[in-house]
Tab-separated table of C-alpha atoms in Angstrom:
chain	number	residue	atom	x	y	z
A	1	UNK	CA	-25.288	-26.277	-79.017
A	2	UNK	CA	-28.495	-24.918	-77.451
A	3	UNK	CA	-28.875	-22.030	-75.391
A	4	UNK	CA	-30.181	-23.201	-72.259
A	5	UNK	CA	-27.213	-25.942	-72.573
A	6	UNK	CA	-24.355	-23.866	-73.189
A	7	UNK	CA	-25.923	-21.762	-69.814
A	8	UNK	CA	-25.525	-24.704	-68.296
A	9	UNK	CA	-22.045	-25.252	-69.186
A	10	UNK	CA	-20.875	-21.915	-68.022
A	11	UNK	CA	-22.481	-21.774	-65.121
A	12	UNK	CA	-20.832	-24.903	-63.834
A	13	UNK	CA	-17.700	-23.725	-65.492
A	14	UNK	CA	-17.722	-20.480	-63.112
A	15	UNK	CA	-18.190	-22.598	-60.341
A	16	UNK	CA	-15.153	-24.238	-61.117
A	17	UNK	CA	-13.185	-21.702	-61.368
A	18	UNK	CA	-14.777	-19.936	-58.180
A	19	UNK	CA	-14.108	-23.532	-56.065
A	20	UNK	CA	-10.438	-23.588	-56.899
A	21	UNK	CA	-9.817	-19.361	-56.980
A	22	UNK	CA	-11.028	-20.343	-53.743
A	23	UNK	CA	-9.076	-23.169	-52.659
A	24	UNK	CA	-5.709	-21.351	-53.927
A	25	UNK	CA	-6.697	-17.804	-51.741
A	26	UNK	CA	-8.682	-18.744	-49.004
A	27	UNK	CA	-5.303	-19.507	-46.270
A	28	UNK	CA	-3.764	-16.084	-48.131
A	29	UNK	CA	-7.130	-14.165	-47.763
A	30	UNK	CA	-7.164	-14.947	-43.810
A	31	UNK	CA	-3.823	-13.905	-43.624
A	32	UNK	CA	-4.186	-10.328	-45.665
A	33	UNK	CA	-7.337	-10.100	-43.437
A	34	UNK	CA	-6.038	-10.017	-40.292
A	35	UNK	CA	-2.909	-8.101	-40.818
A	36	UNK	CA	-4.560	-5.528	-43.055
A	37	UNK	CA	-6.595	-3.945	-40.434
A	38	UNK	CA	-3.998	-4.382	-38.187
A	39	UNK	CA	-2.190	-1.839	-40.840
A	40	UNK	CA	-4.772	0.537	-40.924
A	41	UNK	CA	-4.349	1.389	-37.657
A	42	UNK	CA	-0.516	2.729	-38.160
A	43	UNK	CA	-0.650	5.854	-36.574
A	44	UNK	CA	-2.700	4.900	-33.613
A	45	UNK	CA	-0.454	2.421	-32.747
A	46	UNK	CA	2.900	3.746	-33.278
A	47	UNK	CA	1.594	6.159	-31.105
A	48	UNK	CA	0.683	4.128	-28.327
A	49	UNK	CA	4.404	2.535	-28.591
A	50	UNK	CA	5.945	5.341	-28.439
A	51	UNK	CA	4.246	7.132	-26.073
A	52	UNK	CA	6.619	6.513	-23.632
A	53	UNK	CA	9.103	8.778	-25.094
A	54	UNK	CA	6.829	11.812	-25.478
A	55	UNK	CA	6.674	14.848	-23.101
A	56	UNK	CA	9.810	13.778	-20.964
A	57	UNK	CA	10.034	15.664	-18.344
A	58	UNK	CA	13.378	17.911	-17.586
A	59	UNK	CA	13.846	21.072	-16.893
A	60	UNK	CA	16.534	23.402	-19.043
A	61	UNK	CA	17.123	23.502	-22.676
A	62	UNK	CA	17.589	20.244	-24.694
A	63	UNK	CA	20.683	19.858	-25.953
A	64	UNK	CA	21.580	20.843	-29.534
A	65	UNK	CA	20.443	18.212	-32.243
A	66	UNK	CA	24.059	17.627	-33.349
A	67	UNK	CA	24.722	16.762	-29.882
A	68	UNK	CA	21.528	14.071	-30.267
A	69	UNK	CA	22.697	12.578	-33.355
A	70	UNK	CA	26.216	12.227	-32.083
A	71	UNK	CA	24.905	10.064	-29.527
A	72	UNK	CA	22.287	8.225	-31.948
A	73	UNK	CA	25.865	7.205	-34.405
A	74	UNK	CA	27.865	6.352	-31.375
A	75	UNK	CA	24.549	3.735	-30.392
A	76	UNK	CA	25.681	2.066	-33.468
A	77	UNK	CA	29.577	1.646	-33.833
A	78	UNK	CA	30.025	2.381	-37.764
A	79	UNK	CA	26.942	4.060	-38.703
A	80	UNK	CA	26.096	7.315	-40.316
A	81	UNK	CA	23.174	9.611	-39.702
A	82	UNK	CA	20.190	9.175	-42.344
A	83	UNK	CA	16.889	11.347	-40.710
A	84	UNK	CA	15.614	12.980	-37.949
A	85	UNK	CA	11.903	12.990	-36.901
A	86	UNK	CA	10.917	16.756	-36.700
A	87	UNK	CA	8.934	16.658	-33.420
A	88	UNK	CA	6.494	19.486	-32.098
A	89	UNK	CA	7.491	19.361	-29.030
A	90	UNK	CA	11.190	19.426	-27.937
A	91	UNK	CA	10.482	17.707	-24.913
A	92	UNK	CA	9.722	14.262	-27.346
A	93	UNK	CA	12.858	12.127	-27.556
A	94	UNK	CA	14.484	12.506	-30.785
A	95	UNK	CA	14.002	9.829	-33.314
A	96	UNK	CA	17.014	9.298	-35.774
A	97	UNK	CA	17.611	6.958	-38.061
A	98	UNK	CA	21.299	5.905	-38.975
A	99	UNK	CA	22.559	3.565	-41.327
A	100	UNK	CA	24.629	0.729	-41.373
A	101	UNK	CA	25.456	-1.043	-44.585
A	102	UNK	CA	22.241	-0.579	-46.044
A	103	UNK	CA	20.221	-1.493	-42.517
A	104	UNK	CA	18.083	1.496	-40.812
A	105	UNK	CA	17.688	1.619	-37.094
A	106	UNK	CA	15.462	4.152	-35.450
A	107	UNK	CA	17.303	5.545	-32.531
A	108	UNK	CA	15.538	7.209	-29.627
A	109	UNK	CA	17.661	10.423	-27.566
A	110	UNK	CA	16.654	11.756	-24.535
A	111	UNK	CA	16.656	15.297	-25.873
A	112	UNK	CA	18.507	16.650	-22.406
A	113	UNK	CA	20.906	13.846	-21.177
A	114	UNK	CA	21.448	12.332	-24.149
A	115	UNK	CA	20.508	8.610	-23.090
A	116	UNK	CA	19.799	6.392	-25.661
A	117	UNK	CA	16.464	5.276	-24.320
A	118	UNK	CA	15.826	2.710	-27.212
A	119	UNK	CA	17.068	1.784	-30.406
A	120	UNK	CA	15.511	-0.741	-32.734
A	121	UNK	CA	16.336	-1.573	-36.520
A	122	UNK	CA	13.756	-0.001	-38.720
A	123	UNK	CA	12.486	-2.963	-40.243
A	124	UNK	CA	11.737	-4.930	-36.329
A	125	UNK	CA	9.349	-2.081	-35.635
A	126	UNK	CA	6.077	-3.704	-34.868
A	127	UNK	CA	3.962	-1.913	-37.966
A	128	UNK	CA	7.151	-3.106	-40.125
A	129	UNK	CA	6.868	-7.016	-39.443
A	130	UNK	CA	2.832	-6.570	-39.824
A	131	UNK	CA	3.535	-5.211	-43.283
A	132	UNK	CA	6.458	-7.834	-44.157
A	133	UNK	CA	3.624	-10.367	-43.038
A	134	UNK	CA	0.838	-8.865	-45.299
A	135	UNK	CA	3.082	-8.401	-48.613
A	136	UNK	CA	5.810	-10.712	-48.304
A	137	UNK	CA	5.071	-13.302	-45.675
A	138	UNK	CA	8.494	-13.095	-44.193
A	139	UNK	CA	9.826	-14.648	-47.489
A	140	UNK	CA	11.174	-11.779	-49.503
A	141	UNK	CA	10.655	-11.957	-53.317
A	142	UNK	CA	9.324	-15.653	-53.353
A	143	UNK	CA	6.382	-14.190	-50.757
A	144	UNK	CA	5.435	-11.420	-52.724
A	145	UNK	CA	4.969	-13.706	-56.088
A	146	UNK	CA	2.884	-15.910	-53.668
A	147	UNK	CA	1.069	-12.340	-52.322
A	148	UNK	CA	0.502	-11.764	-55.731
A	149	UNK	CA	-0.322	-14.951	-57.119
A	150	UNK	CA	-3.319	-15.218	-54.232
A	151	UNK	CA	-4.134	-11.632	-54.889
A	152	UNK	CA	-4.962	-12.279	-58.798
A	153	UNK	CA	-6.877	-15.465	-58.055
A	154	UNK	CA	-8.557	-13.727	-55.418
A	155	UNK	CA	-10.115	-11.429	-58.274
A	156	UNK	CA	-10.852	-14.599	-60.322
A	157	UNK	CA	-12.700	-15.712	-57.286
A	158	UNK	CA	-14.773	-12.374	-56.848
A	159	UNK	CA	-15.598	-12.090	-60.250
A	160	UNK	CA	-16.663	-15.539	-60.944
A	161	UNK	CA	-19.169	-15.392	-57.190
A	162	UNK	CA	-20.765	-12.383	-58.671
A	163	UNK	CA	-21.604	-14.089	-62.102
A	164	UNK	CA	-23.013	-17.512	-59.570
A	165	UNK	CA	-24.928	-14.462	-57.425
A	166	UNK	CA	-26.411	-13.034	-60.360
A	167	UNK	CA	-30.687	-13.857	-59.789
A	168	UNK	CA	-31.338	-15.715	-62.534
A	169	UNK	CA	-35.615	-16.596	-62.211
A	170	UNK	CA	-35.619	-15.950	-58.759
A	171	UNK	CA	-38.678	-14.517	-57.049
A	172	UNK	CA	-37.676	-11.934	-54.624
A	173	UNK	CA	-34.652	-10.630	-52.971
A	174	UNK	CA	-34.402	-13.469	-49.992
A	175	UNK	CA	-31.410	-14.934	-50.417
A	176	UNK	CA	-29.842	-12.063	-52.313
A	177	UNK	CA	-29.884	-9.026	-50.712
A	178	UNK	CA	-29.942	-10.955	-47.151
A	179	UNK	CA	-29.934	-14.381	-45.798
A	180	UNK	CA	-33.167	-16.624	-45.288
A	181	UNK	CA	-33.603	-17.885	-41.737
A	182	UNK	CA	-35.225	-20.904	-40.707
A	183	UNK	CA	-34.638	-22.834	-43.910
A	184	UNK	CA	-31.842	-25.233	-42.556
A	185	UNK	CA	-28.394	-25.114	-42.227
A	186	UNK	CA	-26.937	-25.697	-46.059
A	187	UNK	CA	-29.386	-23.071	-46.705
A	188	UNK	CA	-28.062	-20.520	-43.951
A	189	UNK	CA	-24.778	-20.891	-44.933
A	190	UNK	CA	-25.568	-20.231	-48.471
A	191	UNK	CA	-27.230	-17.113	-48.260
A	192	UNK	CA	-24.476	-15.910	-45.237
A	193	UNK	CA	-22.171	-16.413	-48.615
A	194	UNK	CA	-23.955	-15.173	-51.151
A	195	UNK	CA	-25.408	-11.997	-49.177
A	196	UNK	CA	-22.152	-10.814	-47.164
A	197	UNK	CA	-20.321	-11.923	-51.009
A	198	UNK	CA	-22.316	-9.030	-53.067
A	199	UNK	CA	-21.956	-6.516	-50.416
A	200	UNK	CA	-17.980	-6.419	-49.625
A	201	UNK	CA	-16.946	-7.316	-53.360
A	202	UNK	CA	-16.608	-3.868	-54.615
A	203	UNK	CA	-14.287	-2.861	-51.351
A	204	UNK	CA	-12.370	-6.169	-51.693
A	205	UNK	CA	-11.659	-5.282	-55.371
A	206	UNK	CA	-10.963	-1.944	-54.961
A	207	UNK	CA	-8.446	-3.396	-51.825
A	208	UNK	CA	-7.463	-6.222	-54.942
A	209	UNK	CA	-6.254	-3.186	-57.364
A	210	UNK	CA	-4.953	-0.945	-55.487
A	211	UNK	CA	-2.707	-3.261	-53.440
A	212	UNK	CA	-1.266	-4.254	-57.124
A	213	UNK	CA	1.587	-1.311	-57.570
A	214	UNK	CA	3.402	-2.590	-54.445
A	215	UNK	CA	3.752	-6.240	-56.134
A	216	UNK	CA	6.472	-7.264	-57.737
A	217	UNK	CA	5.793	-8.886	-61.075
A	218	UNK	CA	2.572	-5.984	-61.863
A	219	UNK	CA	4.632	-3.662	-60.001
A	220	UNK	CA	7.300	-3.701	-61.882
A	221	UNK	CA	5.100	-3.676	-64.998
A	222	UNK	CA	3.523	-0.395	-64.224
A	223	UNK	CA	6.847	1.131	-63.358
A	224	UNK	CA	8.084	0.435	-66.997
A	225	UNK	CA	4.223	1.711	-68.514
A	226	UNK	CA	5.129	4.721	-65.996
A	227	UNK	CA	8.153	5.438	-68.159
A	228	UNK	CA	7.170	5.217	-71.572
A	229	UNK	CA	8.508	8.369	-72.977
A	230	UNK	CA	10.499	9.965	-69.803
A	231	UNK	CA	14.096	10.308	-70.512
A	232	UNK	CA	14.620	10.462	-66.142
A	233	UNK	CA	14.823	7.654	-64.191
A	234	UNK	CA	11.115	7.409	-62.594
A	235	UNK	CA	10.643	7.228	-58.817
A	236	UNK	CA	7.710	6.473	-57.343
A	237	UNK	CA	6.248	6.931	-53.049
A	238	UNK	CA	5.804	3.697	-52.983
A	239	UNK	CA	7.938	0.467	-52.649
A	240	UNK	CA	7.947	-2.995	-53.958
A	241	UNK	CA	9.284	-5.067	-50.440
A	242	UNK	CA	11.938	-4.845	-48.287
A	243	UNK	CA	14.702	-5.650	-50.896
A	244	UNK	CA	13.575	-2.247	-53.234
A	245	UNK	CA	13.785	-0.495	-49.940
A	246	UNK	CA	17.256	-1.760	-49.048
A	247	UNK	CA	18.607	-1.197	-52.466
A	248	UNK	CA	17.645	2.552	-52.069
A	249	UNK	CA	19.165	3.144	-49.008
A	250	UNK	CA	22.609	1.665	-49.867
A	251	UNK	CA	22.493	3.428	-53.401
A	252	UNK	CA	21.723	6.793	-50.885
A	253	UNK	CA	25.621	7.134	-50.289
A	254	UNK	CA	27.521	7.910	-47.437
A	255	UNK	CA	30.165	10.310	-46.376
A	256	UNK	CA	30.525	13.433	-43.837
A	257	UNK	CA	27.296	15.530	-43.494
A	258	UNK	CA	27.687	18.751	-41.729
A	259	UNK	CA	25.797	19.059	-38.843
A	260	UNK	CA	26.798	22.702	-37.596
A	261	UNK	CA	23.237	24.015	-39.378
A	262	UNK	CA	20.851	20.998	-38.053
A	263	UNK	CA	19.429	23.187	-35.159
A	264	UNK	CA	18.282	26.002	-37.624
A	265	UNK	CA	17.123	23.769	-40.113
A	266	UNK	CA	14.779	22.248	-37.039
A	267	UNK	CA	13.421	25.631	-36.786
A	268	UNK	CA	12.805	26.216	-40.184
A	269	UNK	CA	10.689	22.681	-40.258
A	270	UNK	CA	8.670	23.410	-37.172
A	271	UNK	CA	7.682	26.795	-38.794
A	272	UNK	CA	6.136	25.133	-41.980
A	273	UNK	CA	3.550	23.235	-39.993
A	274	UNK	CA	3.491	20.288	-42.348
A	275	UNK	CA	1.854	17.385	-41.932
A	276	UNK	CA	3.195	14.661	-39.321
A	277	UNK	CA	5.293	12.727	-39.153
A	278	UNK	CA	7.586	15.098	-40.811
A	279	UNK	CA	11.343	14.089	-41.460
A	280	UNK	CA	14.363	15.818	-41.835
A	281	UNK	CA	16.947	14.001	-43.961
A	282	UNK	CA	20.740	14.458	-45.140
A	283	UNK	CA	21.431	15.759	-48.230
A	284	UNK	CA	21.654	12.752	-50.534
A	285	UNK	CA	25.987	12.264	-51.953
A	286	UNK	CA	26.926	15.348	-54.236
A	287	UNK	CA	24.056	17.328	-52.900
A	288	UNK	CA	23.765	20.215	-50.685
A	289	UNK	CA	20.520	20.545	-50.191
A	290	UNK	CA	18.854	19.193	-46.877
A	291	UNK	CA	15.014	17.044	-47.615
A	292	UNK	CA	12.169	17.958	-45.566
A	293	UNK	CA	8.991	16.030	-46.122
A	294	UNK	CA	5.539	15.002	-44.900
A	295	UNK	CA	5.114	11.109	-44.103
A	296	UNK	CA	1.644	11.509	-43.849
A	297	UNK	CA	-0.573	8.444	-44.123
A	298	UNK	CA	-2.684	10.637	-46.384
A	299	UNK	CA	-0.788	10.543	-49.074
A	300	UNK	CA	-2.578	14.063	-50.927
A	301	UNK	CA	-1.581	15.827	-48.232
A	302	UNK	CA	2.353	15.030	-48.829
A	303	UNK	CA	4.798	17.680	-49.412
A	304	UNK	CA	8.350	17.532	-50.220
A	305	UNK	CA	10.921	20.738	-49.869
A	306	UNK	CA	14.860	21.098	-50.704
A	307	UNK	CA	15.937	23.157	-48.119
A	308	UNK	CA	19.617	25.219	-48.460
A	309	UNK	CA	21.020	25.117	-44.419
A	310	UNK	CA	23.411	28.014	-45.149
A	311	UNK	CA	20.128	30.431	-45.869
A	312	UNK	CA	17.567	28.438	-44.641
A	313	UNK	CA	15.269	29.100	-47.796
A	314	UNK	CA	13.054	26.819	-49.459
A	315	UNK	CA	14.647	26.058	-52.933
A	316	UNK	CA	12.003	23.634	-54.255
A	317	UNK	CA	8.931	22.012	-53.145
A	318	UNK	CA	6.640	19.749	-54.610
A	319	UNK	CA	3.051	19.065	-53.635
A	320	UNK	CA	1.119	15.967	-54.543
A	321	UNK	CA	-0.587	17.769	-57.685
A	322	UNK	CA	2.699	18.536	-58.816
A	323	UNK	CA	2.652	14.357	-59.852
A	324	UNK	CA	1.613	13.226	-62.830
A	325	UNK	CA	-2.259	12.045	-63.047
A	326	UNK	CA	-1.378	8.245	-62.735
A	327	UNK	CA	0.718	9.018	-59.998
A	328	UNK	CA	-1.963	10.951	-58.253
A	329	UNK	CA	-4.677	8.298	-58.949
A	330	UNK	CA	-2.252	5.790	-57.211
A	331	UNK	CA	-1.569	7.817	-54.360
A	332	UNK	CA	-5.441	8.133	-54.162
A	333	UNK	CA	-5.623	4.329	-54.167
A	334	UNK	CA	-2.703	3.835	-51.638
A	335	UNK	CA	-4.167	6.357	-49.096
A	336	UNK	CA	-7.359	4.833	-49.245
A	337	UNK	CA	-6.104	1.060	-48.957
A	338	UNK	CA	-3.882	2.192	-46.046
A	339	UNK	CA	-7.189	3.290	-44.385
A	340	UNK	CA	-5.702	7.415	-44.160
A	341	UNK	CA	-7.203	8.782	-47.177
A	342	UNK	CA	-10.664	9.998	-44.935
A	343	UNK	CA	-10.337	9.438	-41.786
A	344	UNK	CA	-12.202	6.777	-39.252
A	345	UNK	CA	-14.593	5.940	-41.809
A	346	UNK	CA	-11.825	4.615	-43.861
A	347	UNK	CA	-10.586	2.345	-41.038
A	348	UNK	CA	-13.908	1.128	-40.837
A	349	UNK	CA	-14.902	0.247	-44.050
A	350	UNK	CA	-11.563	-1.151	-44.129
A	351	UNK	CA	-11.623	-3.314	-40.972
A	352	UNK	CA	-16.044	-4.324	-42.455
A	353	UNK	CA	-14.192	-5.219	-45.748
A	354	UNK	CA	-11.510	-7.381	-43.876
A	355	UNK	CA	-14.646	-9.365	-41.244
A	356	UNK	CA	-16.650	-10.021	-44.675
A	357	UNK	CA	-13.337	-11.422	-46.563
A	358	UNK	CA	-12.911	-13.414	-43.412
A	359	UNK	CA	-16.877	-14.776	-43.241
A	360	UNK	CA	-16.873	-15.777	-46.833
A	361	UNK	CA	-13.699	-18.299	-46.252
A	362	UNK	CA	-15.222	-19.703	-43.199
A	363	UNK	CA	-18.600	-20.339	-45.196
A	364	UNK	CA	-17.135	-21.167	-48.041
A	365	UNK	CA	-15.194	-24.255	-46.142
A	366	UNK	CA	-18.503	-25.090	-44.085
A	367	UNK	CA	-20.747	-25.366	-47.556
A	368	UNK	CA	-17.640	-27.547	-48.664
A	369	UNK	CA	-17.811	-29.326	-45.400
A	370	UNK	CA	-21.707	-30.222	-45.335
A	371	UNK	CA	-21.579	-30.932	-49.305
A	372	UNK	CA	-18.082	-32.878	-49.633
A	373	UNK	CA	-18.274	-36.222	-51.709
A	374	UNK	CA	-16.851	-39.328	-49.680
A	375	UNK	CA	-14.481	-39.815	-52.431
A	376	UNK	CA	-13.784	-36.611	-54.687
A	377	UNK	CA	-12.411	-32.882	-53.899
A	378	UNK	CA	-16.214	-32.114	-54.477
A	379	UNK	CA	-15.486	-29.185	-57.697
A	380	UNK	CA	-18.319	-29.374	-60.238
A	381	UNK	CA	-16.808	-32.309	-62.795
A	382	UNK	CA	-16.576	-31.285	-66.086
A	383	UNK	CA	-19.254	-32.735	-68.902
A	384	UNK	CA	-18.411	-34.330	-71.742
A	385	UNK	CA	-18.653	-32.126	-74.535
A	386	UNK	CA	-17.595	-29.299	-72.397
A	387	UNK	CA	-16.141	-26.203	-74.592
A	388	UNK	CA	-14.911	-22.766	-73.372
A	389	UNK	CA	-17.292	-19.986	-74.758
A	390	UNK	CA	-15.817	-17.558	-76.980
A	391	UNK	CA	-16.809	-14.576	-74.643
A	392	UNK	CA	-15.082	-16.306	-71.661
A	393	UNK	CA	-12.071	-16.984	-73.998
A	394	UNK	CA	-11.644	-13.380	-73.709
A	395	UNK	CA	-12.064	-12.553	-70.852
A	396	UNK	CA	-10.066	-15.183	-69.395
A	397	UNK	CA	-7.373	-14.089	-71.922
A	398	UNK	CA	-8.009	-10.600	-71.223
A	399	UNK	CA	-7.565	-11.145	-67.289
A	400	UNK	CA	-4.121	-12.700	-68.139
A	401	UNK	CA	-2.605	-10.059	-69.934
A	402	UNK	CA	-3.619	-7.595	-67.143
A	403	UNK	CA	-2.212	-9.655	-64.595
A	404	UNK	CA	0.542	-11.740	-65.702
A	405	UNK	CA	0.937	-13.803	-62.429
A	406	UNK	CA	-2.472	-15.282	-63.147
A	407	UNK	CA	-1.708	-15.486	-66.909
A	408	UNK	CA	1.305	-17.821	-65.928
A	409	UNK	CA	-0.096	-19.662	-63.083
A	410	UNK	CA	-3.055	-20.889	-65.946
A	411	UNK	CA	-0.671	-21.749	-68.147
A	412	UNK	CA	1.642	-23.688	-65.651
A	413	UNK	CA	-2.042	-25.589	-64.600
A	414	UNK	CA	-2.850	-26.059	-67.545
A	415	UNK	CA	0.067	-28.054	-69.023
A	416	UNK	CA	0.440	-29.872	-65.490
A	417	UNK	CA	-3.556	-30.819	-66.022
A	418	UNK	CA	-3.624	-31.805	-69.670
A	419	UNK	CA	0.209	-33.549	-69.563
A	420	UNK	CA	-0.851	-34.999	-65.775
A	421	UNK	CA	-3.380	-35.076	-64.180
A	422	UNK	CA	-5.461	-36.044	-66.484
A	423	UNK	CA	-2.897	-39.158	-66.866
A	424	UNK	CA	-3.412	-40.547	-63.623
A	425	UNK	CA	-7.144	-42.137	-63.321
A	426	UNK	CA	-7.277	-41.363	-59.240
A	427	UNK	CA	-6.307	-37.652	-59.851
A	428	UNK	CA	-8.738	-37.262	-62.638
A	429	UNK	CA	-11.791	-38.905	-60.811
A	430	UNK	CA	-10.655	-37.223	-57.361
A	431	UNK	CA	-10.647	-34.089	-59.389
A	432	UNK	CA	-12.987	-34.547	-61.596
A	433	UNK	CA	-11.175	-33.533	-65.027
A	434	UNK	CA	-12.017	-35.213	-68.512
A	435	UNK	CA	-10.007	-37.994	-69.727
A	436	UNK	CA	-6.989	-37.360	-72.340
């Protein structure tokens, strides 16, 4: 087959793929992009809701945290006390978290009466159902396969409008580097695509990838590569949905903690200065030893001590380059996607990446709209004597391997296609496959 022919052929076989990448994320991709910034403004807003609850003002001494986390169990009949939010200032309300068969709620104790001035399961908190939106679409393990699934093809998508960008015997950088005006609509819309396209792909991908460890099927993947050769079980600072999260917490334990030290050990926290928010948990079933750790959004700046209450002394702490490498690179990632790895300008970039996700969906459905054919889907129809290229062979099978969701998703299309589709004359001219 000739050069210039078989150029031909993949060019309108990337634009293929990049029309139906497209039609499988775009709904998915409007959805990340409006709860994802949402998300990267965690701190800011769980500020603002709890402000209420900050700098009450009393007069006297608060009362003694066992006294507070009396109060938080007897809030809910049955349950047993998890954490405590080490505040700076004891005139905050106390935030404790108890547990109830396996369900966290995040008590708040007026730190001199004793009122219980709210109390809300952990996983209704408002930043809670905006992440349960953006990984799981409030359908558990079936919503994170779908996350997943329009995550991968979402890559496809990139990857395959960066090959259709790429100038190929065009004069100048019109059109490329930014959008011609005055040349008609189709032509407006184009370039808005193709422009706004080149310049957010690298943040989308790096958004893509590093959004992978919390998925389930790749997730859980990488959890067994992250094992290969440790005889421990491997944890990891991240989780893979709400079920991983509620599996932990009932596999916690339960059973009498003593409380008689919890003032002290307050002390002791407030001294180390660590990063907020910092959180003070129970010692964990056949342990002693009370956990202190930095929640910070930044995950570099995490630290994580074993504390004895009798003495009060630090018996172990681990700092985030006490991780492996991998780990470290992940926690890199995480920070970064979670828009608290450097400040405001990585809310930014985050909240630009998430407007140019959203302006490439709308003009990718208004160059459908103006371009549709009366009577077909409108994706480019396939020639004749069509044949995948070796190199794209590869890639395609390389992309699979790497990201088994995608790998079965084209094998589930392709068998529905060839055994099909392809069967049924108005799906194969609507869709414009070959015939069998």
């Amino acid at each position: 087959m000739e050069k210039s022919k078989q150029k031909i052929i993949d060019y309108r076989m990337f634009w293929r793929w990049h029309f139906y990448a497209g039609l499988v994320c775009i709904p998915f991709i409007v959805i990340l992009s409006i709860t994802g910034p949402i998300y990267l403004f965690k701190p800011q807003i769980e500020a603002a809701i709890d402000a209420p609850y900050d700098h009450l003002p009393f007069a006297g001494a608060p009362q003694s945290a066992q006294a507070m986390v009396a109060a938080a169990t007897a809030a809910v009949p049955g349950a047993r006390f998890k954490t405590m939010e080490v505040r700076p200032d004891p005139h905050d309300a106390a935030r404790i978290i108890v547990v109830k068969g396996g369900e966290k709620t995040r008590v708040y104790v007026h730190p001199l009466t004793l009122q219980v001035l709210k109390q809300v399961p952990e996983d209704a908190r408002f930043m809670a159902v905006v992440k349960d939106i953006h990984g799981e679409l409030f359908a558990g393990r079936f919503g994170q396969v779908i996350v997943e699934l329009a995550a991968c093809w979402a890559i496809v998508m990139i990857l395959t409008g960066l090959y259709l960008w790429w100038p190929r015997g065009i004069k100048g950088i019109a059109g490329l580097l930014y959008p011609r005006l005055g040349m008609g609509t189709r032509i407006f819309w184009r370039d808005i695509h193709a422009v706004v396209g080149i310049y957010v792909s690298a943040f989308a991908l790096f958004l893509l990838i590093t959004g992978l460890p919390w998925t389930y099927v790749w997730g859980n993947a990488f959890k067994s590569v992250r094992a290969i050769g440790s005889h421990a079980t491997v944890s990891q600072a991240w989780s893979q949905g709400r079920a991983d999260e509620h599996r932990a917490t009932r596999a916690e334990g339960s059973g009498h903690t003593d409380l008689s030290r919890l003032d002290a050990l307050i002390d002791t926290s407030r001294a180390l200065n660590l990063p907020p928010p910092v959180l003070l948990s129970a010692p964990a079933k056949s342990d002693t030893l009370w956990k202190l750790q930095s929640d910070t959004g930044n995950r570099p700046q995490r630290v994580t001590l074993m504390i004895d209450p009798m003495m009060q002394d630090v018996i172990s702490r681990e700092d985030f380059h006490d991780k492996k490498a991998l780990d470290q690179a992940v926690g890199y990632g995480i920070a970064a996607h979670e828009g608290q790895l450097f400040g405001p300008l990585n809310q930014a970039l985050g909240v630009l990446t998430a407007i140019g996700l959203m302006t490439l969906c709308v003009s990718a459905i208004v160059m459908w709209w103006q371009r549709r054919p009366s009577s077909e889907l409108g994706a480019p129809q396939i020639l004749p004597d069509e044949r995948l290229a070796p190199g794209l062979a590869v890639i395609i099978i390389a992309l699979g391997i790497f990201l088994p969701v995608l790998g079965i998703s084209l094998i589930v299309v392709g068998l529905f296609e060839g055994l099909v589709l392809r069967r049924i004359p108005a799906a194969r001219r609507w869709l414009g496959l070959k015939t069998t």
